[in-house]
mmCIF file of C-alpha atoms in Angstrom:
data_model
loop_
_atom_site.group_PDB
_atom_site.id
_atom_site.type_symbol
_atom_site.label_atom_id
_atom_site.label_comp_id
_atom_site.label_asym_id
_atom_site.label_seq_id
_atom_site.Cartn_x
_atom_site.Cartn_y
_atom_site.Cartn_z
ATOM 1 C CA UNK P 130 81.520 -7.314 -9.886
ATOM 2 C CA UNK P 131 80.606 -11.144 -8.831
ATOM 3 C CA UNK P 132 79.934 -12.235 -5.502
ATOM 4 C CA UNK P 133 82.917 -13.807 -3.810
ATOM 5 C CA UNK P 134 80.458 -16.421 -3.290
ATOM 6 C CA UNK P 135 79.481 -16.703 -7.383
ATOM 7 C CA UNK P 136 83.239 -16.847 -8.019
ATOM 8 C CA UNK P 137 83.639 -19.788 -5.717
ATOM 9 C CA UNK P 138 80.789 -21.552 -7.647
ATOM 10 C CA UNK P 139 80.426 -20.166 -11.297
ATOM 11 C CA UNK P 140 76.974 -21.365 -12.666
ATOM 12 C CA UNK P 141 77.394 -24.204 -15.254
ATOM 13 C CA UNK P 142 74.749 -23.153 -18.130
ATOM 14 C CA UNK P 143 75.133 -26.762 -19.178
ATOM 15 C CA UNK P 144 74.198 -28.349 -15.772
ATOM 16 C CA UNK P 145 71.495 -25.830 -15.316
ATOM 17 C CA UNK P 146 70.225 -26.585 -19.039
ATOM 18 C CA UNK P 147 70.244 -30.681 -18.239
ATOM 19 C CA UNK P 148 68.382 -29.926 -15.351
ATOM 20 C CA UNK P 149 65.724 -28.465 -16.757
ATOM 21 C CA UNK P 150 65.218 -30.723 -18.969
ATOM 22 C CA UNK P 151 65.531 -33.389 -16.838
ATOM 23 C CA UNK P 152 63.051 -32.314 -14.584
ATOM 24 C CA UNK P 153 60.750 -32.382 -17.514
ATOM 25 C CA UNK P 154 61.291 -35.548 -17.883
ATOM 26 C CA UNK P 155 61.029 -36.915 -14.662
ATOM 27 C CA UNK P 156 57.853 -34.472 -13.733
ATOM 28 C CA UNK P 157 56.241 -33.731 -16.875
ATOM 29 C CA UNK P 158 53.925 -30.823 -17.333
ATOM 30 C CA UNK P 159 50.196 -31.568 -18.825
ATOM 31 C CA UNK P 160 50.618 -34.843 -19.522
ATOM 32 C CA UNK P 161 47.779 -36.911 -20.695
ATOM 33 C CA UNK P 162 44.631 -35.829 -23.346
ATOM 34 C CA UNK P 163 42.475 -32.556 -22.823
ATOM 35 C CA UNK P 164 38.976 -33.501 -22.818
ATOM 36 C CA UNK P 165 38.125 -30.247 -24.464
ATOM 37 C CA UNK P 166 40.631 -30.235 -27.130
ATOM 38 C CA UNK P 167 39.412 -28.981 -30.681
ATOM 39 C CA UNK P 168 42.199 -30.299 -32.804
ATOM 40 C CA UNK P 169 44.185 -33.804 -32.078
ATOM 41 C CA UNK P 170 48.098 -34.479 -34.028
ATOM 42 C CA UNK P 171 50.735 -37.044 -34.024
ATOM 43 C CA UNK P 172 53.871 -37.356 -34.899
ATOM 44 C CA UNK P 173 56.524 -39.986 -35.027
ATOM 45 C CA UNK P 174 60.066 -40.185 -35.422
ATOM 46 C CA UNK P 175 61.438 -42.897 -37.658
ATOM 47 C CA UNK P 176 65.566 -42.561 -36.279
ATOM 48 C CA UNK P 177 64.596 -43.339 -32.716
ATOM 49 C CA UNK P 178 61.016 -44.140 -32.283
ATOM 50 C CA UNK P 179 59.892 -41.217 -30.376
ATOM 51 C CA UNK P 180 56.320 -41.048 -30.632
ATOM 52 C CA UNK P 181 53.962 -38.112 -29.233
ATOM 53 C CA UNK P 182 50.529 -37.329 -29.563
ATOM 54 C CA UNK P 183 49.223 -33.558 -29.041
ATOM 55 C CA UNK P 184 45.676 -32.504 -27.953
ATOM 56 C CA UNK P 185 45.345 -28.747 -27.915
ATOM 57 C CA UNK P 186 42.186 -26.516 -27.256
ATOM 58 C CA UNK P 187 41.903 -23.430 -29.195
ATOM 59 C CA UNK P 188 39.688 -21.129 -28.107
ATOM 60 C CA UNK P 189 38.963 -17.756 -29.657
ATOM 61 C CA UNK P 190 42.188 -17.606 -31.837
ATOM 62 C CA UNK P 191 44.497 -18.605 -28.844
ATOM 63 C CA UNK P 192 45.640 -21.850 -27.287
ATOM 64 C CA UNK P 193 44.064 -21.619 -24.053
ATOM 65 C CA UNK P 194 45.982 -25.771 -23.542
ATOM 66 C CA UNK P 195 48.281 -28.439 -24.398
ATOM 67 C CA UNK P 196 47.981 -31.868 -23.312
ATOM 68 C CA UNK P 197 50.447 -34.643 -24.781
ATOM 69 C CA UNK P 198 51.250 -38.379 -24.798
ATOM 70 C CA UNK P 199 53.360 -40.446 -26.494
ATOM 71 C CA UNK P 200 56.653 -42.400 -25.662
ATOM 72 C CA UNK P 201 60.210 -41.619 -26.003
ATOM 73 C CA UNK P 202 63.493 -40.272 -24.555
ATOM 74 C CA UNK P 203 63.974 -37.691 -22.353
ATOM 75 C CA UNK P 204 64.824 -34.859 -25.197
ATOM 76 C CA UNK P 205 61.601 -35.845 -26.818
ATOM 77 C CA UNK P 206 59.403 -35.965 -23.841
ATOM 78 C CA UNK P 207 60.953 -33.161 -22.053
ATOM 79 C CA UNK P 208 60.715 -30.673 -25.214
ATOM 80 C CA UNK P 209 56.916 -31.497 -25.396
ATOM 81 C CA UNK P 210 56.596 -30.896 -21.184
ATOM 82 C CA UNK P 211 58.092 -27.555 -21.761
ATOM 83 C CA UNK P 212 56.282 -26.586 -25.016
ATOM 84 C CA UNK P 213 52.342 -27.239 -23.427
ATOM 85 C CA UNK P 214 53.695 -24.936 -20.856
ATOM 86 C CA UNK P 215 55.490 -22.281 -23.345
ATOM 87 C CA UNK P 216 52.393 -22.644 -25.574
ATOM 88 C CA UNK P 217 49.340 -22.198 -23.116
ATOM 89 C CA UNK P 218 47.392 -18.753 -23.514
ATOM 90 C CA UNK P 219 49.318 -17.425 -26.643
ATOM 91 C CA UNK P 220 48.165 -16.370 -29.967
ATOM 92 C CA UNK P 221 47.992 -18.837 -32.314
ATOM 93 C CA UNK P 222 50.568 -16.341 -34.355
ATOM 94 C CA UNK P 223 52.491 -15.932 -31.106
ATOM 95 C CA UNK P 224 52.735 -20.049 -31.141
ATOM 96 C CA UNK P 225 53.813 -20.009 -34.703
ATOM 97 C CA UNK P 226 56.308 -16.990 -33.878
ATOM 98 C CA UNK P 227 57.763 -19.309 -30.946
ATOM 99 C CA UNK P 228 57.826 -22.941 -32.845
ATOM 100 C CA UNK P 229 59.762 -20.929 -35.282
ATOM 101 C CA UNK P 230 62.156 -19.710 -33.141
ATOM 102 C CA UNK P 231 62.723 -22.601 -31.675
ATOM 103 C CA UNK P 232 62.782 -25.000 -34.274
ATOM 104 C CA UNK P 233 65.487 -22.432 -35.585
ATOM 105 C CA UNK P 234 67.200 -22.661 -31.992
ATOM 106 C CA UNK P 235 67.521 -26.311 -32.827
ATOM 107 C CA UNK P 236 68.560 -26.323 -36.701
ATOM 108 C CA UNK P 237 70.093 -23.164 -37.381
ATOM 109 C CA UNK P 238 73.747 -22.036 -36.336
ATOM 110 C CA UNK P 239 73.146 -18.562 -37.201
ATOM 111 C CA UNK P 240 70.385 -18.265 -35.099
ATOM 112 C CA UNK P 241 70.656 -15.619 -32.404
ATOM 113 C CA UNK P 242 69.395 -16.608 -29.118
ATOM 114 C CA UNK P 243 69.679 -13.502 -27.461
ATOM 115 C CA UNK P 244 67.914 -11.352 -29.978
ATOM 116 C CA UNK P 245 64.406 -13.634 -28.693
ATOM 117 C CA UNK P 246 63.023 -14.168 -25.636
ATOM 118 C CA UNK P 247 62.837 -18.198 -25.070
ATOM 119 C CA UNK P 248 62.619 -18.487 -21.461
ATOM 120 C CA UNK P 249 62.738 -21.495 -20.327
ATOM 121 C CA UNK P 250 62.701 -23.285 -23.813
ATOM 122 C CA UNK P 251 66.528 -21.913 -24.534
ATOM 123 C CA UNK P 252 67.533 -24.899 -21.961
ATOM 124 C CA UNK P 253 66.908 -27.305 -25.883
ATOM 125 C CA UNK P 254 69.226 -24.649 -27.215
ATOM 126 C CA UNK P 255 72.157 -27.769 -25.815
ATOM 127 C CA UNK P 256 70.282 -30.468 -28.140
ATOM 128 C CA UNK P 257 71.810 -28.765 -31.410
ATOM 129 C CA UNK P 258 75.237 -29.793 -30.255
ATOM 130 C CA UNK P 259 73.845 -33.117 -31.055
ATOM 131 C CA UNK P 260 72.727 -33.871 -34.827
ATOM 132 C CA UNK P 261 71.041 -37.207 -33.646
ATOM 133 C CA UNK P 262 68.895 -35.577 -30.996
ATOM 134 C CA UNK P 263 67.939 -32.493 -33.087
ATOM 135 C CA UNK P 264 64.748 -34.639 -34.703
ATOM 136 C CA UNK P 265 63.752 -35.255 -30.965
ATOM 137 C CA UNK P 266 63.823 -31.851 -29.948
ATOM 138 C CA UNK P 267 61.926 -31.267 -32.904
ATOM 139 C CA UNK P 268 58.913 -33.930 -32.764
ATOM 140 C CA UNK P 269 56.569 -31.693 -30.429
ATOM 141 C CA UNK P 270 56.833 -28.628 -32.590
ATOM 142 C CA UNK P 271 56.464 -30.177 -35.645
ATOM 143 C CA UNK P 272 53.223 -31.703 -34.398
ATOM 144 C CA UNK P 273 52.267 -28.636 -32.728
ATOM 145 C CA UNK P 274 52.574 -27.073 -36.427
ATOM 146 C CA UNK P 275 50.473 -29.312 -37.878
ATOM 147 C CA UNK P 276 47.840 -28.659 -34.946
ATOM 148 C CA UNK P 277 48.087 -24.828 -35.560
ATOM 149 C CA UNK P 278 48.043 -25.059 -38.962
ATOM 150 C CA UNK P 279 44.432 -26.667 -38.912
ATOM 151 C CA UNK P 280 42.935 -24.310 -36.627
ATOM 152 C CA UNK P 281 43.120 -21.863 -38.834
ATOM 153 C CA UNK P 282 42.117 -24.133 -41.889
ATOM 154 C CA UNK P 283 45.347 -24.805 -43.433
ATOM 155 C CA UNK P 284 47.353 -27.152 -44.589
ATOM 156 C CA UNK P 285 51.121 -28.020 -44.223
ATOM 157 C CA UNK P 286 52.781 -30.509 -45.908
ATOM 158 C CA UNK P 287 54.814 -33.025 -43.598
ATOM 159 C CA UNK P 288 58.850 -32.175 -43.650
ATOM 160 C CA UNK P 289 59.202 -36.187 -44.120
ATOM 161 C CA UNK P 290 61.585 -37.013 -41.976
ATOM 162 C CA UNK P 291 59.312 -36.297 -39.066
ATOM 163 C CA UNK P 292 55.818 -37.640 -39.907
ATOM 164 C CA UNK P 293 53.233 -35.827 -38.358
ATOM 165 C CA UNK P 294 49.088 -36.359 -39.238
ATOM 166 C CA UNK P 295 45.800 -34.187 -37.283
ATOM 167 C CA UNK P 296 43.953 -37.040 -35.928
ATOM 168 C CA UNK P 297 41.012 -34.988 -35.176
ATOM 169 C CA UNK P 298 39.713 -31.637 -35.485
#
């Protein structure tokens, strides 16, 4: 049974969401290059102009960090804040698993949220509402798939409407 007090002031998912992401945005997590990076990728976003930059260091088959750069607006450079901290200290599978789910989150209707655990990350789960923002909740993870992909020595071809290239690695 709620709380007389929850009842008087029923948590907005929406307003909690947009906060989140807004504090992203306004304080964003591991910003800047990692010196010890292993593998460097951009990625650009034609629409808008949303640019970010990804230096991640792999180290024995995990991401032990994300840094990130780049320009853009808040759904861009929020989504990238909260993926260097969603990514940090997983499995490079476990990164894949999660940039799958949430790329998914973002582009598939069908997609059951509550059947994964996104923590934090479900707050972009608002950005589908919005077909013109989807691409900028996107950027980070399609550069971050690009990065994991050439760890382990493959190859991925670009999706074209999001641009993405390893810069070093």
């Amino acid at each position: 049974m709620a709380s007389n007090r929850e009842s008087q002031n029923p948590v907005d998912l929406d307003d909690l969401y947009r906060d989140v992401i807004l504090d992203h945005y306004r304080r964003p997590r591991n910003r800047g290059a990692r010196e010890d990076a292993t593998v460097s990728a951009e990625g650009f976003n034609p629409s808008c102009g949303d640019e970010i930059q990804l230096s991640v260091a792999i180290l024995d088959g995990a991401v032990d960090g994300v840094g990130f750069g780049g320009s853009g607006c808040s759904i861009s450079q929020s989504s990238a804040s909260m993926m260097t901290e969603a990514m940090s200290g997983r499995s490079i599978d476990s990164a894949r698993v999660m940039s799958k789910h949430v790329q998914q989150m973002l582009t598939d209707d069908s997609f059951d949220i509550d059947a994964v655990d996104l923590g934090d990350l479900e707050a972009l789960s608002g950005v589908a509402k919005f077909p013109v923002r989807i691409k900028c909740g996107l950027l980070a993870w399609k550069v971050l798939d690009q990065v994991l992909a050439n760890a382990t020595g493959e190859s991925i071809s670009d999706d074209g409407d999001i641009p993405t290239r390893v810069t070093s690695g």
